Short mmCIF file of C-alpha atoms in Angstrom, two decimals:
data_model
loop_
_atom_site.label_atom_id
_atom_site.label_comp_id
_atom_site.label_asym_id
_atom_site.label_seq_id
_atom_site.Cartn_x
_atom_site.Cartn_y
_atom_site.Cartn_z
CA MET M 1 89.24 -5.09 -49.85
CA ARG M 2 89.03 -5.56 -53.64
CA VAL M 3 92.00 -4.73 -55.88
CA GLY M 4 92.04 -4.53 -59.67
CA SER M 5 91.22 -2.47 -62.73
CA GLY M 6 87.55 -1.54 -62.79
CA VAL M 7 86.70 -2.45 -59.20
CA ARG M 8 85.40 1.07 -58.64
CA GLY M 9 82.38 -0.08 -60.65
CA MET M 10 81.42 -2.11 -57.58
CA LEU M 11 80.84 1.05 -55.53
CA PRO M 12 77.03 1.25 -55.99
CA GLY M 13 76.59 -2.27 -54.63
CA VAL M 14 78.93 -1.58 -51.71
CA VAL M 15 77.12 1.67 -50.83
CA ALA M 16 73.70 0.02 -51.12
CA SER M 17 74.81 -2.64 -48.65
CA ALA M 18 76.34 -0.13 -46.22
CA ALA M 19 73.60 2.53 -46.30
CA ALA M 20 69.99 1.40 -45.99
CA SER M 21 68.79 4.89 -46.97
CA GLY M 22 70.83 4.87 -50.17
CA ARG M 23 72.35 8.19 -49.14
CA CYS M 24 76.09 8.71 -48.82
CA ALA M 25 78.43 11.62 -48.24
CA ILE M 26 81.32 11.65 -50.69
CA ILE M 27 84.22 13.35 -48.95
CA ALA M 28 87.03 14.49 -51.24
CA ASP M 29 89.51 17.30 -51.49
CA GLU M 30 88.71 19.92 -54.11
CA ARG M 31 91.40 18.75 -56.55
CA VAL M 32 90.27 15.12 -56.52
CA ALA M 33 86.64 16.23 -56.68
CA ARG M 34 87.34 18.06 -59.96
CA LEU M 35 88.87 14.89 -61.40
CA TRP M 36 86.57 12.14 -60.18
CA TYR M 37 83.46 13.32 -58.33
CA ASP M 38 81.16 13.58 -61.37
CA GLU M 39 82.01 10.04 -62.51
CA VAL M 40 81.53 8.55 -59.04
CA ALA M 41 78.33 10.50 -58.33
CA ALA M 42 76.83 9.56 -61.70
CA SER M 43 77.60 5.88 -61.08
CA LEU M 44 75.80 6.00 -57.74
CA ALA M 45 72.84 8.02 -59.06
CA SER M 46 72.36 5.57 -61.95
CA HIS M 47 71.65 2.91 -59.33
CA GLY M 48 69.11 5.02 -57.46
CA LEU M 49 71.53 6.15 -54.75
CA GLU M 50 71.93 9.72 -53.52
CA PRO M 51 75.46 11.12 -53.21
CA VAL M 52 76.01 14.21 -51.06
CA PRO M 53 79.18 16.20 -51.92
CA ALA M 54 81.46 17.25 -49.04
CA PHE M 55 84.69 18.86 -50.20
CA PHE M 56 87.66 20.49 -48.46
CA PRO M 57 90.91 22.22 -49.56
CA PRO M 58 93.67 19.75 -50.51
CA GLY M 59 96.74 19.04 -48.42
CA GLU M 60 97.82 17.95 -44.95
CA ALA M 61 97.12 21.48 -43.68
CA SER M 62 93.41 20.68 -44.00
CA LYS M 63 93.59 17.62 -41.75
CA THR M 64 92.43 19.54 -38.69
CA ARG M 65 89.65 19.62 -36.14
CA ASP M 66 88.23 22.64 -37.97
CA SER M 67 87.93 20.62 -41.20
CA TRP M 68 86.41 17.73 -39.28
CA GLY M 69 83.85 20.14 -37.81
CA ALA M 70 83.04 21.75 -41.15
CA LEU M 71 82.52 18.40 -42.87
CA THR M 72 80.40 17.14 -39.99
CA ASP M 73 78.26 20.26 -40.27
CA LEU M 74 77.78 19.56 -44.00
CA LEU M 75 76.48 16.10 -43.20
CA MET M 76 74.19 17.51 -40.51
CA ASP M 77 72.86 20.19 -42.89
CA ALA M 78 72.13 17.49 -45.48
CA ARG M 79 70.08 15.69 -42.82
CA LEU M 80 71.93 12.44 -43.23
CA GLY M 81 70.94 9.81 -40.71
CA ARG M 82 72.53 6.75 -39.16
CA ASP M 83 71.38 4.80 -42.19
CA CYS M 84 73.84 6.68 -44.43
CA CYS M 85 77.49 5.97 -45.14
CA VAL M 86 80.61 8.01 -45.85
CA VAL M 87 82.68 7.42 -48.98
CA SER M 88 86.29 8.60 -48.91
CA LEU M 89 87.39 9.56 -52.43
CA GLY M 90 91.08 10.45 -52.44
CA GLY M 91 94.43 9.84 -50.82
CA GLY M 92 95.69 9.34 -47.30
CA VAL M 93 94.68 12.76 -45.96
CA THR M 94 91.13 12.28 -47.21
CA GLY M 95 90.94 8.77 -45.79
CA ASP M 96 92.09 9.91 -42.35
CA LEU M 97 89.73 12.88 -42.29
CA ALA M 98 86.70 11.17 -43.85
CA GLY M 99 87.20 8.15 -41.61
CA PHE M 100 87.22 10.33 -38.51
CA VAL M 101 84.03 12.05 -39.67
CA ALA M 102 82.45 8.62 -40.16
CA ALA M 103 83.69 7.38 -36.78
CA THR M 104 82.13 10.28 -34.92
CA PHE M 105 79.07 11.34 -36.95
CA LEU M 106 75.98 10.22 -35.02
CA ARG M 107 78.39 8.05 -32.96
CA GLY M 108 79.56 6.21 -36.04
CA VAL M 109 78.32 5.38 -39.54
CA PRO M 110 79.76 2.96 -42.14
CA PHE M 111 82.78 4.09 -44.09
CA VAL M 112 83.87 3.07 -47.60
CA GLN M 113 87.31 3.78 -49.06
CA LEU M 114 87.84 4.63 -52.72
CA PRO M 115 91.58 5.40 -52.73
CA THR M 116 92.99 7.40 -55.65
CA THR M 117 96.71 7.46 -54.77
CA THR M 118 99.42 4.84 -54.52
CA LEU M 119 99.95 5.70 -50.87
CA ALA M 120 96.30 5.22 -50.00
CA MET M 121 95.98 1.94 -51.92
CA ILE M 122 99.14 0.42 -50.50
CA ASP M 123 98.86 1.58 -46.91
CA ALA M 124 96.53 4.33 -45.71
CA SER M 125 93.24 2.63 -46.61
CA VAL M 126 94.09 -0.51 -44.62
CA GLY M 127 93.90 -0.80 -40.85
CA GLY M 128 91.11 1.47 -39.69
CA LYS M 129 93.22 4.34 -38.33
CA THR M 130 91.44 7.68 -38.74
CA GLY M 131 92.16 11.11 -37.34
CA VAL M 132 93.35 14.67 -37.66
CA ASP M 133 96.51 16.52 -36.77
CA HIS M 134 97.10 18.73 -33.73
CA PRO M 135 99.62 21.56 -33.34
CA ALA M 136 101.58 19.22 -31.05
CA GLY M 137 101.89 16.49 -33.65
CA LYS M 138 100.45 14.38 -36.44
CA ASN M 139 97.33 12.21 -36.00
CA LEU M 140 97.06 12.97 -32.29
CA VAL M 141 93.24 13.17 -32.39
CA GLY M 142 91.42 10.22 -33.92
CA ALA M 143 89.76 6.84 -33.64
CA PHE M 144 89.99 3.29 -34.93
CA HIS M 145 87.13 2.86 -37.41
CA ALA M 146 87.56 0.08 -39.98
CA PRO M 147 86.09 0.65 -43.44
CA ALA M 148 83.16 -1.48 -44.55
CA ASP M 149 85.03 -1.99 -47.82
CA VAL M 150 87.97 -0.70 -49.85
CA LEU M 151 87.96 -0.59 -53.65
CA ALA M 152 91.53 -0.11 -54.89
CA ASP M 153 91.38 0.55 -58.62
CA PRO M 154 94.81 1.26 -60.21
CA GLY M 155 92.96 3.12 -62.96
CA PHE M 156 92.78 6.11 -60.64
CA LEU M 157 96.57 6.43 -60.64
CA GLY M 158 96.78 7.69 -64.21
CA THR M 159 96.31 11.29 -63.09
CA LEU M 160 99.29 11.17 -60.69
CA ASP M 161 102.73 12.44 -61.59
CA VAL M 162 105.78 10.26 -60.97
CA GLY M 163 106.61 12.01 -57.70
CA LEU M 164 103.20 11.28 -56.21
CA ARG M 165 103.37 7.66 -57.36
CA ALA M 166 106.80 7.27 -55.75
CA GLN M 167 105.53 8.46 -52.36
CA GLY M 168 103.27 5.45 -51.98
CA TYR M 169 106.14 3.08 -52.56
CA ALA M 170 107.89 4.37 -49.43
CA GLU M 171 105.20 2.52 -47.47
CA ALA M 172 105.51 -0.55 -49.71
CA VAL M 173 109.26 -0.60 -49.09
CA LYS M 174 108.52 -0.34 -45.36
CA HIS M 175 106.31 -3.42 -45.54
CA GLY M 176 109.16 -5.32 -47.15
CA VAL M 177 111.78 -4.01 -44.75
CA ILE M 178 109.87 -5.11 -41.65
CA LEU M 179 108.19 -8.26 -42.94
CA ASP M 180 109.41 -9.57 -46.30
CA ALA M 181 112.94 -8.79 -47.53
CA PRO M 182 112.43 -10.50 -50.93
CA TYR M 183 109.39 -8.29 -51.51
CA ALA M 184 111.46 -5.17 -50.75
CA GLU M 185 114.07 -6.34 -53.25
CA TRP M 186 111.40 -7.08 -55.87
CA LEU M 187 110.01 -3.56 -55.45
CA ALA M 188 113.42 -2.02 -56.08
CA SER M 189 113.99 -4.27 -59.10
CA ARG M 190 110.63 -3.20 -60.59
CA ALA M 191 110.77 0.45 -59.56
CA GLY M 192 110.77 1.69 -63.16
CA ALA M 193 107.67 -0.29 -64.10
CA LEU M 194 105.89 0.71 -60.89
CA LEU M 195 106.60 4.39 -61.42
CA ASP M 196 105.48 4.11 -65.04
CA GLY M 197 102.17 2.70 -63.83
CA ASP M 198 102.55 -0.79 -65.28
CA ALA M 199 99.18 -2.34 -64.36
CA GLU M 200 100.47 -5.83 -63.56
CA ALA M 201 103.32 -4.56 -61.37
CA VAL M 202 101.13 -2.03 -59.56
CA GLU M 203 98.44 -4.61 -58.81
CA ARG M 204 101.04 -7.07 -57.50
CA ALA M 205 102.54 -4.41 -55.21
CA VAL M 206 99.16 -3.31 -53.86
CA VAL M 207 98.05 -6.90 -53.23
CA ARG M 208 101.27 -7.92 -51.48
CA SER M 209 101.42 -4.81 -49.30
CA VAL M 210 97.78 -5.23 -48.31
CA GLU M 211 98.39 -8.90 -47.48
CA LEU M 212 101.34 -8.04 -45.26
CA LYS M 213 99.65 -5.16 -43.45
CA ALA M 214 96.34 -6.98 -43.05
CA GLU M 215 98.07 -9.97 -41.47
CA VAL M 216 99.58 -7.69 -38.83
CA VAL M 217 96.48 -5.56 -38.24
CA SER M 218 94.11 -8.52 -37.96
CA GLY M 219 96.00 -9.76 -34.92
CA ASP M 220 96.32 -6.38 -33.20
CA GLU M 221 93.46 -4.09 -34.20
CA PHE M 222 94.17 -1.39 -31.62
CA GLU M 223 97.98 -1.30 -31.82
CA ALA M 224 98.69 -2.81 -28.43
CA GLY M 225 101.44 -5.15 -29.62
CA ARG M 226 102.87 -6.34 -32.92
CA ARG M 227 101.04 -3.71 -34.99
CA GLN M 228 103.60 -1.23 -33.69
CA ILE M 229 106.08 -2.54 -36.26
CA LEU M 230 104.05 -0.70 -38.92
CA ASN M 231 105.30 2.54 -37.34
CA PHE M 232 108.84 1.88 -38.59
CA GLY M 233 110.18 5.12 -40.05
CA HIS M 234 107.26 7.13 -38.73
CA THR M 235 108.68 8.29 -35.39
CA VAL M 236 111.41 10.27 -37.12
CA GLY M 237 109.22 10.81 -40.17
CA HIS M 238 106.34 12.45 -38.30
CA ALA M 239 108.79 14.73 -36.49
CA LEU M 240 110.25 15.80 -39.84
CA GLU M 241 106.76 16.49 -41.21
CA LEU M 242 105.84 18.60 -38.20
CA GLU M 243 109.15 20.47 -38.30
CA SER M 244 108.50 21.32 -41.96
CA GLY M 245 104.99 22.60 -41.27
CA TYR M 246 103.75 19.63 -43.31
CA THR M 247 105.45 20.87 -46.47
CA LEU M 248 107.58 17.69 -46.53
CA PRO M 249 105.58 14.97 -48.33
CA HIS M 250 104.68 11.98 -46.19
CA GLY M 251 106.41 9.49 -48.45
CA HIS M 252 109.64 11.49 -48.32
CA ALA M 253 109.43 11.74 -44.54
CA VAL M 254 108.93 7.98 -44.18
CA ALA M 255 111.85 7.24 -46.52
CA VAL M 256 114.17 9.48 -44.53
CA GLY M 257 112.72 8.18 -41.27
CA MET M 258 113.39 4.55 -42.16
CA VAL M 259 117.05 5.21 -42.93
CA ALA M 260 117.43 7.30 -39.78
CA GLU M 261 115.72 4.78 -37.49
CA ALA M 262 117.79 1.93 -38.93
CA ARG M 263 120.92 3.97 -38.20
CA ILE M 264 119.70 4.60 -34.64
CA GLY M 265 119.12 0.86 -34.27
CA GLU M 266 122.64 0.15 -35.52
CA GLU M 267 124.08 2.57 -32.99
CA LEU M 268 122.06 0.91 -30.21
CA GLY M 269 123.32 -2.49 -31.30
CA VAL M 270 119.89 -3.95 -32.12
CA THR M 271 120.05 -3.61 -35.92
CA ALA M 272 122.54 -5.45 -38.14
CA ALA M 273 125.34 -3.22 -39.40
CA GLY M 274 124.73 -2.05 -42.95
CA THR M 275 120.92 -2.23 -42.75
CA ALA M 276 120.53 1.55 -43.06
CA ASN M 277 122.55 1.52 -46.27
CA GLU M 278 120.40 -1.31 -47.64
CA ILE M 279 117.27 0.76 -46.96
CA ARG M 280 118.95 3.80 -48.52
CA ALA M 281 119.35 1.80 -51.74
CA LEU M 282 115.74 0.58 -51.65
CA VAL M 283 114.21 4.05 -51.32
CA GLY M 284 116.74 5.46 -53.76
CA ALA M 285 115.42 3.10 -56.44
CA PHE M 286 112.21 5.16 -56.36
CA GLY M 287 113.99 8.51 -56.29
CA LEU M 288 113.03 9.01 -52.66
CA PRO M 289 115.36 10.88 -50.30
CA ALA M 290 117.43 9.18 -47.60
CA SER M 291 118.29 12.34 -45.66
CA HIS M 292 116.93 15.80 -44.92
CA PRO M 293 118.46 19.08 -43.69
CA SER M 294 116.23 19.07 -40.59
CA LEU M 295 118.17 16.09 -39.24
CA ALA M 296 120.80 18.67 -38.30
CA CYS M 297 118.30 20.03 -35.75
CA ALA M 298 118.76 17.04 -33.45
CA ASP M 299 117.49 18.76 -30.28
CA ARG M 300 114.34 19.98 -31.99
CA LEU M 301 113.59 16.65 -33.67
CA ALA M 302 114.13 14.66 -30.49
CA ALA M 303 111.77 16.98 -28.61
CA LEU M 304 109.12 16.48 -31.30
CA MET M 305 109.57 12.71 -31.14
CA VAL M 306 108.96 12.77 -27.39
CA ARG M 307 105.58 14.40 -28.08
CA ASP M 308 104.63 11.67 -30.56
CA LYS M 309 101.65 9.46 -29.65
CA LYS M 310 103.90 6.38 -29.57
CA THR M 311 105.92 7.77 -26.65
CA ARG M 312 105.37 6.05 -23.30
CA SER M 313 106.19 7.66 -19.94
CA GLY M 314 108.17 10.34 -21.74
CA VAL M 315 110.42 7.80 -23.48
CA VAL M 316 110.51 7.40 -27.26
CA HIS M 317 110.06 3.83 -28.53
CA ILE M 318 111.31 2.99 -32.01
CA VAL M 319 110.63 -0.23 -33.87
CA ARG M 320 113.29 -2.83 -33.18
CA LEU M 321 114.38 -3.68 -36.73
CA GLU M 322 116.95 -6.46 -36.45
CA GLU M 323 117.67 -6.93 -40.16
CA LEU M 324 115.79 -6.61 -43.43
CA GLY M 325 112.55 -8.55 -43.07
CA ARG M 326 112.85 -9.18 -39.33
CA THR M 327 111.79 -7.17 -36.30
CA GLY M 328 111.73 -7.90 -32.60
CA VAL M 329 108.70 -9.71 -31.18
CA GLY M 330 106.72 -9.56 -27.96
CA ASP M 331 108.25 -7.18 -25.43
CA ALA M 332 111.11 -6.61 -27.88
CA THR M 333 108.87 -5.21 -30.63
CA THR M 334 110.21 -1.74 -29.86
CA VAL M 335 113.28 -0.38 -28.11
CA PRO M 336 113.16 2.59 -25.69
CA VAL M 337 115.46 5.51 -26.40
CA GLN M 338 115.93 8.42 -24.01
CA GLU M 339 115.76 11.92 -25.50
CA ASP M 340 119.41 12.73 -24.81
CA GLU M 341 120.45 9.45 -26.42
CA LEU M 342 118.43 10.31 -29.51
CA VAL M 343 120.16 13.67 -29.75
CA ARG M 344 123.59 12.07 -29.38
CA ILE M 345 122.95 9.45 -32.06
CA ILE M 346 121.32 11.83 -34.52
CA GLU M 347 124.15 14.32 -34.15
CA GLY M 348 126.83 11.67 -34.26
CA SER M 349 125.78 9.34 -37.06
CA VAL M 350 122.39 10.02 -38.60
CA VAL M 351 123.30 13.51 -39.83
CA GLU M 352 126.51 12.12 -41.35
CA ASP M 353 124.38 10.04 -43.71
#
C-alpha cells in the first residue's frame, strides 16, 4: 500500500505489472465515475493501457448478487481474459463489490484499490475482505481476495463533505480503541484538522490506521483468531444497518455499535467501567452518534445479531474489549453472549445511553 498526495499517478505502473494484457476493468459507482473516471482512464491510456468502464448505481443497496452478476457480465462482454486486472475506484461499497468480482471472475484476477473516501483509505481497502450483502445480513456472501496494491491519495478527499469524511474516522477510532489508546486520543485532539482535510493530519491517520490493521491481518489472513478484534462495533453496527434498510451510514453504525458493545462488555464484567463513556467522547469529537432509536428494538436487534456471520453455534460473540487499547487474546478474543442476555442488557443499559 502506498499513501500520500499524488500516489494515484503510480496507477499505470501498478496496472501494467498486474495485467499482462494491459487491459483493466475500472469498477466505480456512477457518482464517483462522474468525478474521477475520465482522469483515471486518461492516465492509463496515456501509458498504452486499455481501461474498460464498469459502473453501478451508488449506495449500499447496490452491493448485491445482482450487481455482482451485472458487472461480471460487463467484463465477459468486453472479452477480458485472465491477463486483465480489476481497478476499484471509490469507497468501501465499491471495494467490496469490485473485489468480489475480481475474486470470482475467471476464478480470480488481480485487484487494485484506488480508494476515494476516508473510510476506504483507513479501513476498507486493507485486509482482502470482499463480498456482497444478502437479505439476511451484511457481507454474508464473499471471499478473501487481497489487492495487488492500494494507492491511497488524500487528494481524492477534496470532493467529500464533512459528514462523509467523519464516517471514515469511526474506523480509525476503532483501531485506536482496540489497539492503541494514545492514537485514539490523538485522533480526537485533531478531529477539527482531520475533518477540514489537513493533508499532514490525514496522511498520519491513514498511515497509522493501516499499520495497525495490517499488523493484525498479516497474522490472521482468514479471520480465524486475533483478526476478530477488528469486528469491534460491527456486530451491533451491522444489525443497525440491516434494521435501517442500509439507510444508516456505516460510520454512524460503527460509532453507535462501539459504544453499545463496550456497554455490553461492562455489564458482562469484561470491560472496565467507564469505557463506553470514553468511546462516546471519542466518536463525539467527530460529530458521530453514540446512540440510535433502533436500540429500543432490543428483540429485533438481538435476532439480527444472531444471524450475523460472526455467530457460532447460534451464539453471538462480541469482541472482548477490556479497556481502551486492550482486548482479550487467544480463546478470550471474544466473549459469547446468549440472545436473551443481549436483549436484557440492551433493554437495561444500552438504551439508557
